[in-house]
Coordinates of C-alpha atoms in Angstrom, one line a residue:
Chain A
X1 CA 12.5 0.3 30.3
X2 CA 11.5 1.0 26.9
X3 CA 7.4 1.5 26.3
X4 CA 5.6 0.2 23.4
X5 CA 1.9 1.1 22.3
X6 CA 0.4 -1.9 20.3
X7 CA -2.6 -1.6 18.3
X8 CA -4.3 -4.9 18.0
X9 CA -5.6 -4.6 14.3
X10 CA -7.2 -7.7 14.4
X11 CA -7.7 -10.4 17.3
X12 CA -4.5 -11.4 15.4
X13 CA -2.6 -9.4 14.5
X14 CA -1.1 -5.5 14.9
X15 CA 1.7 -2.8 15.5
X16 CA 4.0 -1.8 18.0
X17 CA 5.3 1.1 18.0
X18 CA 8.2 3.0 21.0
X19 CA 6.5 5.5 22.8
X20 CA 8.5 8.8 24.1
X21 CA 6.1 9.8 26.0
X22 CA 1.8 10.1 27.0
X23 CA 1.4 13.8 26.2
X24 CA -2.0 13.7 26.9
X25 CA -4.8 11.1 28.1
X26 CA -8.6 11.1 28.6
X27 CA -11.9 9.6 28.3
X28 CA -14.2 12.3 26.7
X29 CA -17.9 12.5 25.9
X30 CA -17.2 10.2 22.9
X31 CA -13.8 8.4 22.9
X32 CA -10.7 7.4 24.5
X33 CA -8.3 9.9 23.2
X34 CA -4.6 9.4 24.0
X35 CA -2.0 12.0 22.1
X36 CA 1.7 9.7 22.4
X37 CA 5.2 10.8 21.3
X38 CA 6.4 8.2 19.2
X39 CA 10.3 7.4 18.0
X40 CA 9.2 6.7 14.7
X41 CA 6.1 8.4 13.7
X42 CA 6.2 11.9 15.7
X43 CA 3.1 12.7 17.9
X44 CA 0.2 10.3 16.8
X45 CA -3.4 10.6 17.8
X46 CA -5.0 7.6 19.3
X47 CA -8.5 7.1 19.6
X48 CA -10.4 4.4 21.6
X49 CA -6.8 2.4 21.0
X50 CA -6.8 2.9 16.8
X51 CA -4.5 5.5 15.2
X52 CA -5.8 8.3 14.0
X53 CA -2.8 10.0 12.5
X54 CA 1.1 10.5 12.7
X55 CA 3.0 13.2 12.1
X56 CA 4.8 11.4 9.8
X57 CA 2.5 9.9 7.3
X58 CA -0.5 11.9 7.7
X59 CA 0.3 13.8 4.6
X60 CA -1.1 10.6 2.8
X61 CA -4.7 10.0 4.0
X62 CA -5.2 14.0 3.9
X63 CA -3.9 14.5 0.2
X64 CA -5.9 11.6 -1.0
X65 CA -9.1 13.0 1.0
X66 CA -8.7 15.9 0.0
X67 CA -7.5 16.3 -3.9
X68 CA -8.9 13.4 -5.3
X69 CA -12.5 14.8 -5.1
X70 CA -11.5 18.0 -4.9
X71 CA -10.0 17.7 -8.6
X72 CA -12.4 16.1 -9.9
X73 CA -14.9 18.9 -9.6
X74 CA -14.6 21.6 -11.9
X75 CA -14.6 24.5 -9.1
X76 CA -15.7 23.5 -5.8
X77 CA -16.6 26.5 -3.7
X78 CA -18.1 25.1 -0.3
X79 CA -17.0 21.8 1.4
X80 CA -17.9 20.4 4.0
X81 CA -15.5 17.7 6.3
X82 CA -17.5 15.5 8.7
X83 CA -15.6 14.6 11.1
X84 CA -11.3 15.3 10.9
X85 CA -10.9 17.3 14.3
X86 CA -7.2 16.8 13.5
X87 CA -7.5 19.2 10.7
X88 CA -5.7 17.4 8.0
X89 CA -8.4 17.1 5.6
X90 CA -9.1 20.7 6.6
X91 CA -5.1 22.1 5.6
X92 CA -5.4 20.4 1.9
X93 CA -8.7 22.0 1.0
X94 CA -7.0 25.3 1.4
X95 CA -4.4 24.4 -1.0
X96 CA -7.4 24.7 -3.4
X97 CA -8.1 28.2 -4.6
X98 CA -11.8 28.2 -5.6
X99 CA -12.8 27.0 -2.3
X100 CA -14.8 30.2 -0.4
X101 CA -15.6 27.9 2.8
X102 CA -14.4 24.6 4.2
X103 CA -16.5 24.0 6.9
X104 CA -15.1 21.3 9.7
X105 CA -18.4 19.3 11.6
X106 CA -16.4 17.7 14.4
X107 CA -18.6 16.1 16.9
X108 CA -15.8 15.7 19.8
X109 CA -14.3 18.9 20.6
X110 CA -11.5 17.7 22.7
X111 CA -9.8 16.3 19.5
X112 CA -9.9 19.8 17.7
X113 CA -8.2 21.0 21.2
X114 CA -5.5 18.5 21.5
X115 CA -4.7 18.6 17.6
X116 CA -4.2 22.3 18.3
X117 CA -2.0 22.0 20.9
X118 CA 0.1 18.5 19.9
X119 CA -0.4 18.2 16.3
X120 CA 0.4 21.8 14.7
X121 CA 1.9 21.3 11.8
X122 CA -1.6 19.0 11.1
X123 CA -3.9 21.4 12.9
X124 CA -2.8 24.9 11.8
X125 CA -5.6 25.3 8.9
X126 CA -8.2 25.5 11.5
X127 CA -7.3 28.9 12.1
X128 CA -7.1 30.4 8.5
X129 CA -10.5 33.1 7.6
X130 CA -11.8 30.0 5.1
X131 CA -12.6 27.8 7.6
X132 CA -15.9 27.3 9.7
X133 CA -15.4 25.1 12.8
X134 CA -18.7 23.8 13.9
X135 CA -18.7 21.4 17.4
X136 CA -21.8 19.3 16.5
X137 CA -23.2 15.7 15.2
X138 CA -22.2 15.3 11.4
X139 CA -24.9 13.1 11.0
X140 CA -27.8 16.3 12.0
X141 CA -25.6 18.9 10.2
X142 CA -26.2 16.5 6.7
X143 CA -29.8 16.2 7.8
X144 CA -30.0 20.0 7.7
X145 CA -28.2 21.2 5.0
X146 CA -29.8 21.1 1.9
X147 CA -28.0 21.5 -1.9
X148 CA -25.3 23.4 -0.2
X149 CA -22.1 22.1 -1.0
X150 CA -20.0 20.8 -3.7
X151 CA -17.7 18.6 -2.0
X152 CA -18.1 16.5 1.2
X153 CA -15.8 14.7 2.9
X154 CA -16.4 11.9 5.6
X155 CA -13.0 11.8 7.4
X156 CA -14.7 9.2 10.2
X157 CA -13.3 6.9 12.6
X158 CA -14.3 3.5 12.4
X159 CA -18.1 2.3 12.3
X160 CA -17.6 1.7 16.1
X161 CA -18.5 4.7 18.8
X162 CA -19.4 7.9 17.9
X163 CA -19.2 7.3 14.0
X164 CA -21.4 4.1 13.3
X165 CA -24.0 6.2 11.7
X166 CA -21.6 7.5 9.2
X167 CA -21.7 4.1 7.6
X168 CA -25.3 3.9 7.0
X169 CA -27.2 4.3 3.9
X170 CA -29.5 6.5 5.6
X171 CA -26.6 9.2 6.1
X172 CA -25.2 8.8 2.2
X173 CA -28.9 9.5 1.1
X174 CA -29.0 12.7 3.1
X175 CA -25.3 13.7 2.1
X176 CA -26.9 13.5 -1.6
X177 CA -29.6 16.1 -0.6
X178 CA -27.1 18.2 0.9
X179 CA -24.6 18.3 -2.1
X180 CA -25.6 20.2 -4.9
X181 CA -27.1 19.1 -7.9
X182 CA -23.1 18.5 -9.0
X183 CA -21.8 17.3 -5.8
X184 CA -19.4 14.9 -4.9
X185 CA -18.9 12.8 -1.5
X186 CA -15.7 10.8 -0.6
X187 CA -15.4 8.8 3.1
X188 CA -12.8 6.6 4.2
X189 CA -14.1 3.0 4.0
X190 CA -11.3 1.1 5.8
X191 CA -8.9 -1.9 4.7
X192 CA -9.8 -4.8 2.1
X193 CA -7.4 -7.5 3.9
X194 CA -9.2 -7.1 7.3
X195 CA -13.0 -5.4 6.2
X196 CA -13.7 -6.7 2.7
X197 CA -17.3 -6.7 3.9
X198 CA -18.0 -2.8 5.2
X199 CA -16.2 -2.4 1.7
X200 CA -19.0 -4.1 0.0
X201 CA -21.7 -3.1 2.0
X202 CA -20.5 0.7 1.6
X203 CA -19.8 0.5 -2.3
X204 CA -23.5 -1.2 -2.7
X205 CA -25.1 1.7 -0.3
X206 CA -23.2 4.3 -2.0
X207 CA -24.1 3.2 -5.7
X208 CA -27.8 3.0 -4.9
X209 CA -27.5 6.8 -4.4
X210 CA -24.6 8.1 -6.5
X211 CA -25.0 7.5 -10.6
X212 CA -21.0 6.9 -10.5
X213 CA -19.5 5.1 -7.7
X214 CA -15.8 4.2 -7.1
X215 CA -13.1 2.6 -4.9
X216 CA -9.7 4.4 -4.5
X217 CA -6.7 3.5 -2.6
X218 CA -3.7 4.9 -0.7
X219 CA -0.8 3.4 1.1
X220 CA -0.9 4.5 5.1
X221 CA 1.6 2.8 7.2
X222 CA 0.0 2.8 10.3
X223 CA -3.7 1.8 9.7
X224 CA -4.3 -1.7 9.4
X225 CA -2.9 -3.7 6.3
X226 CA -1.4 -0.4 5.1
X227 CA -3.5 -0.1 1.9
X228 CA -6.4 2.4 2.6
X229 CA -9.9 2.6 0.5
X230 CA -11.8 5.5 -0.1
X231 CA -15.4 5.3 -1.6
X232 CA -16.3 7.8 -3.8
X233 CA -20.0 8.8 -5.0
X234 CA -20.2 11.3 -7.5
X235 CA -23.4 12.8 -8.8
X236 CA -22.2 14.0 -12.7
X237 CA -18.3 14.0 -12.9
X238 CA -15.9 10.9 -13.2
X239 CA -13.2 11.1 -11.1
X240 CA -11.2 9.5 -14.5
X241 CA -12.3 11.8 -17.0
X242 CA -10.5 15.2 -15.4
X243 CA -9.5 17.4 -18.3
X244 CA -5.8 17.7 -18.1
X245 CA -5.8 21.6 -18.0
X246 CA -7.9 21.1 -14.1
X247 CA -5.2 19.8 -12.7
X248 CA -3.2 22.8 -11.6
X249 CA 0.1 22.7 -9.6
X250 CA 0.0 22.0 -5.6
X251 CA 2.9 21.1 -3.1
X252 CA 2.0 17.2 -2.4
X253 CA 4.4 14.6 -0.5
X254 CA 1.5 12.1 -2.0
X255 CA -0.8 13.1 -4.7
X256 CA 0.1 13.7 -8.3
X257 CA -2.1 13.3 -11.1
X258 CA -0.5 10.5 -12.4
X259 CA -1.2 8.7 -9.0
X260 CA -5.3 10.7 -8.8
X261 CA -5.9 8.0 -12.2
X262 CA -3.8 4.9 -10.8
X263 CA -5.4 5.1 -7.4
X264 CA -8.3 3.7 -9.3
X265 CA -7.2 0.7 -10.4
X266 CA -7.9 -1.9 -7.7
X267 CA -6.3 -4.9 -7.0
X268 CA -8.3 -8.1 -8.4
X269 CA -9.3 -9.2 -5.4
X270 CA -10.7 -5.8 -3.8
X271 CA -12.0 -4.9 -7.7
X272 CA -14.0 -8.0 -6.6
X273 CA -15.5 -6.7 -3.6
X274 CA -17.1 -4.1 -6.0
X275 CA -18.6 -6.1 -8.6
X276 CA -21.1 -8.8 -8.5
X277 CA -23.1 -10.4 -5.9
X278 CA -21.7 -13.4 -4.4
X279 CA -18.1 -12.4 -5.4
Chain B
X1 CA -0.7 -17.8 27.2
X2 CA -0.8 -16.6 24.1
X3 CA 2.3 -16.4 22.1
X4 CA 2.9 -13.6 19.5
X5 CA 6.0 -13.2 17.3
X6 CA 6.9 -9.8 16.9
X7 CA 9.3 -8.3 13.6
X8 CA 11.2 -4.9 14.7
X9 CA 11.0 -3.7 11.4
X10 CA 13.0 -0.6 12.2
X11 CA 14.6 0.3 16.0
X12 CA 11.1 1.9 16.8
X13 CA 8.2 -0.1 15.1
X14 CA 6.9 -3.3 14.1
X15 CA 4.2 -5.8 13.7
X16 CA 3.3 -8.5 15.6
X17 CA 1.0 -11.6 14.9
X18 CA -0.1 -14.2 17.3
X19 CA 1.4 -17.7 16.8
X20 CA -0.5 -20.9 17.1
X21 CA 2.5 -22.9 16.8
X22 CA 6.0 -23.0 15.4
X23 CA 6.7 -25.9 12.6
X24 CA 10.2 -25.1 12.7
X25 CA 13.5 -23.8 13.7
X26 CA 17.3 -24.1 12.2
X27 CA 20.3 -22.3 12.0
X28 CA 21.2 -23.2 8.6
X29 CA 24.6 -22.2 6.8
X30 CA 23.1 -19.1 6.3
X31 CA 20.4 -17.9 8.4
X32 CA 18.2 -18.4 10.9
X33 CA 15.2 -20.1 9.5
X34 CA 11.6 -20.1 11.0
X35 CA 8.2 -21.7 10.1
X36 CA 5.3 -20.4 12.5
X37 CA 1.9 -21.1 12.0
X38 CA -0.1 -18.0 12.8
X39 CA -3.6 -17.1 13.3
X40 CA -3.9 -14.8 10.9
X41 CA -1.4 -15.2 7.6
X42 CA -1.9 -18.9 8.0
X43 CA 2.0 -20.2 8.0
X44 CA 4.7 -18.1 8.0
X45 CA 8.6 -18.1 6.9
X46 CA 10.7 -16.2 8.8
X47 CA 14.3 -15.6 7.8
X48 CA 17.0 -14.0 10.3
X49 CA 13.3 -12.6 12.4
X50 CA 12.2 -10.8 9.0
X51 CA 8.9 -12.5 7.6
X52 CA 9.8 -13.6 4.4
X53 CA 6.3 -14.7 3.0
X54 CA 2.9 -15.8 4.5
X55 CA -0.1 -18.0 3.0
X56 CA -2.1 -15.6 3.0
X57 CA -0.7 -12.7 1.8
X58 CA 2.0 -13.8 -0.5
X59 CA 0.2 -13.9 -3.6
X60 CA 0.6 -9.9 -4.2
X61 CA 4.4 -9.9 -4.4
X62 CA 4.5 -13.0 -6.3
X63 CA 2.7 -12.0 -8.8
X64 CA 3.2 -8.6 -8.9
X65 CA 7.8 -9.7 -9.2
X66 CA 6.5 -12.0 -11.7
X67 CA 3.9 -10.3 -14.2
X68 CA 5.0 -7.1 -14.8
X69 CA 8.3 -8.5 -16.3
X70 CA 6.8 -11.4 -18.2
X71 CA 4.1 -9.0 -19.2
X72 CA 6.5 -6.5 -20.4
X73 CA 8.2 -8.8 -22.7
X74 CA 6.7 -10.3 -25.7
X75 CA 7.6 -13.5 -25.5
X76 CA 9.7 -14.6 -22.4
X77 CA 10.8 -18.3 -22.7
X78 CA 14.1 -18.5 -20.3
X79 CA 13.4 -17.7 -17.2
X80 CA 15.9 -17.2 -14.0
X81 CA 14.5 -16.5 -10.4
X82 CA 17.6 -15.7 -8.5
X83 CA 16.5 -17.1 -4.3
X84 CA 13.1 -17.0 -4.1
X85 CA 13.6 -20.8 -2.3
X86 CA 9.8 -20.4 -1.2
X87 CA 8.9 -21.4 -5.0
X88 CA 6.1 -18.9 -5.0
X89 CA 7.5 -16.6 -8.2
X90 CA 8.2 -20.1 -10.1
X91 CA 4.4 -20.5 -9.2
X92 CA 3.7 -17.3 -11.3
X93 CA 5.8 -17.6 -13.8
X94 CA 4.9 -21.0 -14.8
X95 CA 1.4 -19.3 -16.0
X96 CA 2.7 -18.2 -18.8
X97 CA 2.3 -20.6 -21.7
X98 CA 5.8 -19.2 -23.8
X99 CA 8.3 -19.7 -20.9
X100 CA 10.3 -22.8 -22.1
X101 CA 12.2 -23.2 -18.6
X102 CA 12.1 -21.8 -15.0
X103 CA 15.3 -22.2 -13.4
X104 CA 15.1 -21.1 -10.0
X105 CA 18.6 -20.3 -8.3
X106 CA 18.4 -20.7 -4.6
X107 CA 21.5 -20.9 -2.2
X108 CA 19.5 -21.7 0.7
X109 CA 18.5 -25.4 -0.3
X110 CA 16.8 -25.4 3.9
X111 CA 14.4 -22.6 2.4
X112 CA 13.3 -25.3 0.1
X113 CA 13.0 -27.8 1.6
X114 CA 10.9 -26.3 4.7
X115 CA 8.5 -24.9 2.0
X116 CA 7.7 -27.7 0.3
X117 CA 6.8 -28.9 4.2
X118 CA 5.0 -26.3 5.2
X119 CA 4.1 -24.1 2.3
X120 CA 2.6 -26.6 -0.3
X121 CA 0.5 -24.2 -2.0
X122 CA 3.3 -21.8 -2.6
X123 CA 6.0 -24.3 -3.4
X124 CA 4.4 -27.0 -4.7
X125 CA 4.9 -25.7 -8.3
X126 CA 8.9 -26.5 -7.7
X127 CA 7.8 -30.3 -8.7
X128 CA 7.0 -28.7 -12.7
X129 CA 8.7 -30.5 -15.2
X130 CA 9.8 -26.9 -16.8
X131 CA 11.0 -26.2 -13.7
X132 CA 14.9 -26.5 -13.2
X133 CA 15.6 -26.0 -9.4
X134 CA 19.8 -25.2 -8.4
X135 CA 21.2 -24.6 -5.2
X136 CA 24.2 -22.7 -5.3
X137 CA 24.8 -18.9 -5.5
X138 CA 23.3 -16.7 -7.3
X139 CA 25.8 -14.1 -7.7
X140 CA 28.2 -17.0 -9.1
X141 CA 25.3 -18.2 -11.4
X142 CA 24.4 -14.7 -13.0
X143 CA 28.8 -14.6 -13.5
X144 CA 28.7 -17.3 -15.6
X145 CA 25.8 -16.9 -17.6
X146 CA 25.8 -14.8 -20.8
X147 CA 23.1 -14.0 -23.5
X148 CA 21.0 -16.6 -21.8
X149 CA 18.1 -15.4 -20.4
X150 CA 14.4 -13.5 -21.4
X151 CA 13.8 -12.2 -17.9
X152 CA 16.0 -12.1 -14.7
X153 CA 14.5 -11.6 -11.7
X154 CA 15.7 -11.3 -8.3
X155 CA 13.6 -12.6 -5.2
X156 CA 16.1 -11.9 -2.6
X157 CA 16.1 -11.0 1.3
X158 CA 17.1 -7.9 2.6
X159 CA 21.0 -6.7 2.4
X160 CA 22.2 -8.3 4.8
X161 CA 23.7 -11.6 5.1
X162 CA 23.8 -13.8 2.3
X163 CA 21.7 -11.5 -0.2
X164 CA 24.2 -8.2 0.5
X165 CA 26.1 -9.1 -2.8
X166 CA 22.4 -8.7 -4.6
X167 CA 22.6 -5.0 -4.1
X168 CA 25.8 -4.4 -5.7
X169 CA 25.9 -2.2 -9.4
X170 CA 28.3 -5.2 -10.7
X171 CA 25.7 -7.7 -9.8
X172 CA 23.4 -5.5 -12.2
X173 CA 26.0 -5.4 -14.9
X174 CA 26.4 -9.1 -14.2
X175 CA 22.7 -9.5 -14.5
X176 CA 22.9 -7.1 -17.6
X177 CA 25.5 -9.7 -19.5
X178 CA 23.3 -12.7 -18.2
X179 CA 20.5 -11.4 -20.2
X180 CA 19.7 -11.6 -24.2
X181 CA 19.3 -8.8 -25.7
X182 CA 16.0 -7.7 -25.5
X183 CA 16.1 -9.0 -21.6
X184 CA 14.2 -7.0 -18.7
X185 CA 15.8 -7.9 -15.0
X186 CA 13.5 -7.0 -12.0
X187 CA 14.8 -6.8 -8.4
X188 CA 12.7 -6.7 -5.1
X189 CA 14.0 -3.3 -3.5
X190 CA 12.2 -3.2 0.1
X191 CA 10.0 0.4 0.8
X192 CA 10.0 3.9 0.9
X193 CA 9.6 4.6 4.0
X194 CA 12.1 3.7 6.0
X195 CA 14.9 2.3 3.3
X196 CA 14.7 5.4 0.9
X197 CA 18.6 5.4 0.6
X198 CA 18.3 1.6 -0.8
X199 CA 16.0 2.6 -3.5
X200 CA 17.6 6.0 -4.7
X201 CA 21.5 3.8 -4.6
X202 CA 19.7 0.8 -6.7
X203 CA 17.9 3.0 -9.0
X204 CA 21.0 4.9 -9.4
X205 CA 23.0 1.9 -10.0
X206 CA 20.2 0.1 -12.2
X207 CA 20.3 3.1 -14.8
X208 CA 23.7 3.0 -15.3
X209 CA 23.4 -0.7 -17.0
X210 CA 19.9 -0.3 -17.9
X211 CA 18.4 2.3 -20.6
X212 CA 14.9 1.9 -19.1
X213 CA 14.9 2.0 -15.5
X214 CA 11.9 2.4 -13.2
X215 CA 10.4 1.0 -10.0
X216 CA 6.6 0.5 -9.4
X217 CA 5.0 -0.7 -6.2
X218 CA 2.5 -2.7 -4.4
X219 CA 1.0 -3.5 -1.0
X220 CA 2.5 -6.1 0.8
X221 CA 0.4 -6.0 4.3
X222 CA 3.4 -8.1 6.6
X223 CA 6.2 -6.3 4.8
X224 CA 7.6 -2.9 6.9
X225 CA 5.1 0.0 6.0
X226 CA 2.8 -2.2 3.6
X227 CA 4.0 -0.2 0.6
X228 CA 6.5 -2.3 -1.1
X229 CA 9.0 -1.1 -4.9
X230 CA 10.1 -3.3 -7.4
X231 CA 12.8 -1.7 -9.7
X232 CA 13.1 -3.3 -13.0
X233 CA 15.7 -2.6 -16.2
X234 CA 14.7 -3.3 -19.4
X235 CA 17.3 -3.2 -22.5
X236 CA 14.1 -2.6 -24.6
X237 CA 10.6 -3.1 -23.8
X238 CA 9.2 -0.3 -22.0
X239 CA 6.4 -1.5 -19.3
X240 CA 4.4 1.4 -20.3
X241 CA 4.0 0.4 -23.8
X242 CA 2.6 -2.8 -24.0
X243 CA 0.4 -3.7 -26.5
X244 CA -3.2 -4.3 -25.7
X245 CA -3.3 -7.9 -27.0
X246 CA -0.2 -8.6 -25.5
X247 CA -1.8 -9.2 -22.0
X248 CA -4.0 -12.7 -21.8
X249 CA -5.8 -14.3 -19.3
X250 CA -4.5 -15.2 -16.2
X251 CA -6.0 -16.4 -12.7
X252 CA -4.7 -14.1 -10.1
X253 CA -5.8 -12.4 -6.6
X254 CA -3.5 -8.8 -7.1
X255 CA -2.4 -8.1 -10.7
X256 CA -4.5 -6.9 -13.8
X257 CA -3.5 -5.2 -17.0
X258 CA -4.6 -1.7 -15.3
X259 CA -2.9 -2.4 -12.2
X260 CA 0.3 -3.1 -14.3
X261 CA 0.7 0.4 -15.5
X262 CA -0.5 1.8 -12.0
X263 CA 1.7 0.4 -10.2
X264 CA 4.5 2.7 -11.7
X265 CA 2.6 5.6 -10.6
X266 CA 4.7 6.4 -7.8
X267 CA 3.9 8.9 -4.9
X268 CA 5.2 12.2 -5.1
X269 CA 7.6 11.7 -2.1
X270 CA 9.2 7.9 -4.4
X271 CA 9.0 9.4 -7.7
X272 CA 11.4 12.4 -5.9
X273 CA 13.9 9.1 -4.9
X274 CA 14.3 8.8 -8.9
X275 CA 14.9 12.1 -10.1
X276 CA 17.6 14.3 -9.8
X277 CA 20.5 14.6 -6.9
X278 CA 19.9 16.0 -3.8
X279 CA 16.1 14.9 -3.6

């Protein structure tokens, strides 16, 4: 008998996908965390019943993390990734040679372990010299850090569990005190079929902080709708005014420059969600 | 109980949507035909158990087969949509003031029929007075045109069963002959992810009739993997070059005149399907 896991995206709606195998299974101190084989994805990380990442189209939601802000910044030396235990975000800072430290604030441990062990290819980058692992609450590390880096990332999982506070505007307030006086701070702000309103309320919370504030998007096959947002807030560069010379070559399955500009332009009806009250 | 329809997109993985009701169910003389009314796209068209369109979310690849074309061409007035029975690319292409006549080619005359039933708002615009509506084969249709149409584009299914002749290079050098001079054709050509064979063949085949050839995307949340390609050959007008005035207003929920040149900004691992052999 063949075994399907099904991810109810909505009360609706969802996927299905053949499982192999349960490689691992437990409740930790902050989530469900099941690691399955799949037929069509490779292993995929599932937390509290959402997927986290595949090995087959994980390249997409790291790249995009990772280089979009990363290339919009003239030299970004220390950045910081709240959250991402899988690593991915992590491997595709590396690829960037003026980065000194990437620092990983992962507040579940058993995800870091489990990524090692069933996600290596995803994983790996956690080991290179770079990279500081830190096992604590994002939300107090950005409360304590202070004009120190140049790029953060919130890879998050939803605003349910252990991540609600990472939608707040509380937490992008102290993310701008702990970027420098240049910095620039991306998060993962979820789907515009399913969540047009944490869209909103994020880009309206982000802009009251950041002088330039903007949506991007990226195509992920297994997260709900398939067409991902990002949030940018940017303190003094625009993400659409790179000087073509800063882009310099890295290997990508994803990202290309071309795609860095076009991933700005929004469909009408999620361009809408970021302009205008009442829209 | 709940009831739940469920598309195997590939062998492995799907989605599935929960079903209030199903409006209705024939064989016809070719396909299985299918109207459900879901909870979340509102009603659904199902064709041989692949969704075909939904209320709710068919407005991106209507418009997005529709305005890129018409865009691209200065002033389109014959227009041919070859299946497409659901009316909702006639819909689109009806917005724009210089097309003359719509002929919509349909061999499916059930697909119709069922969709002016149950999908008013999609098919309603089949009732236009430019509107010429023929059911009988496209394939035999674009044979005996010549020199006749502005802009040619192909709404079909997938290939397999009666659309499997819309994937053949001679149906592109049919198309090719069907079209005026300055013509641009545009064909639906399914996703990257898991048809990447489909899309390298018809982009191959497409640039052996056509001397500009290229394939753009969009996100197409009930279609497999989300992330769906359009390739279109133009004998002409390149999509990239359109002139600023050219573009007027137009009420729509997905396309804008940025989005039109995004959407050819492929990711790295769907620009590689167009370039070069062995890629």
């Amino acid at each position: 008998m063949a075994t399907w896991f099904t991810e109810k995206q909505t009360e609706s709606f969802g996927i299905t996908a053949k499982i192999n195998r349960s490689l691992h299974k437990e409740q930790t101190d902050f989530q469900n965390l099941e690691m399955l084989e799949t037929e069509e994805w490779g292993n995929m990380l599932v937390l509290d019943d959402m997927v986290m990442t595949t090995e087959k189209d994980e390249f997409v939601y790291h790249e995009m993390m990772a280089h979009v802000p990363l290339f919009t910044h003239p030299s970004p030396k220390e950045v910081l990734v709240v959250g991402g235990g899988d690593g991915g975000v992590i491997r595709e800072v590396l690829k960037h040679p003026s980065v000194k430290q990437a620092t990983l604030v992962e507040i579940d441990g058993k995800v870091i372990e489990y990524s090692k062990q069933y996600l290596p290819s995803i994983a790996g980058a956690l080991e290179d010299e770079r990279v500081a692992v830190k096992v604590e609450d994002g939300f107090m590390h950005i409360a304590e850090s202070e004009r120190k880096y140049d790029v953060i990332m919130v890879d998050s999982t939803e605003p349910v569990g252990p991540a609600v506070q990472l939608f707040s505007k509380g937490f992008y307030e102290g993310i701008a005190k702990a970027l420098k006086e240049d910095g620039i701070f991306v998060a993962q702000t979820d789907n515009p079929w399913f969540k047009s309103d944490l869209i909103r309320q994020v880009y309206s919370d982000v802009k009251e902080t950041f002088p330039i504030t903007k949506v991007y998007t990226a195509n992920i096959p297994t997260y709900p709708s398939g067409l991902w947002t990002f949030t940018m807030g940017s303190k003094i560069y625009d993400p659409l005014q790179v000087a073509e010379d800063r882009f310099h070559d890295i290997e990508t399955n994803y990202y290309t420059k071309e795609l860095h500009t076009a991933s700005f332009a929004l469909p009408k009806f999620v361009k809408d969600l970021t302009e205008g009250e009442g829209r």
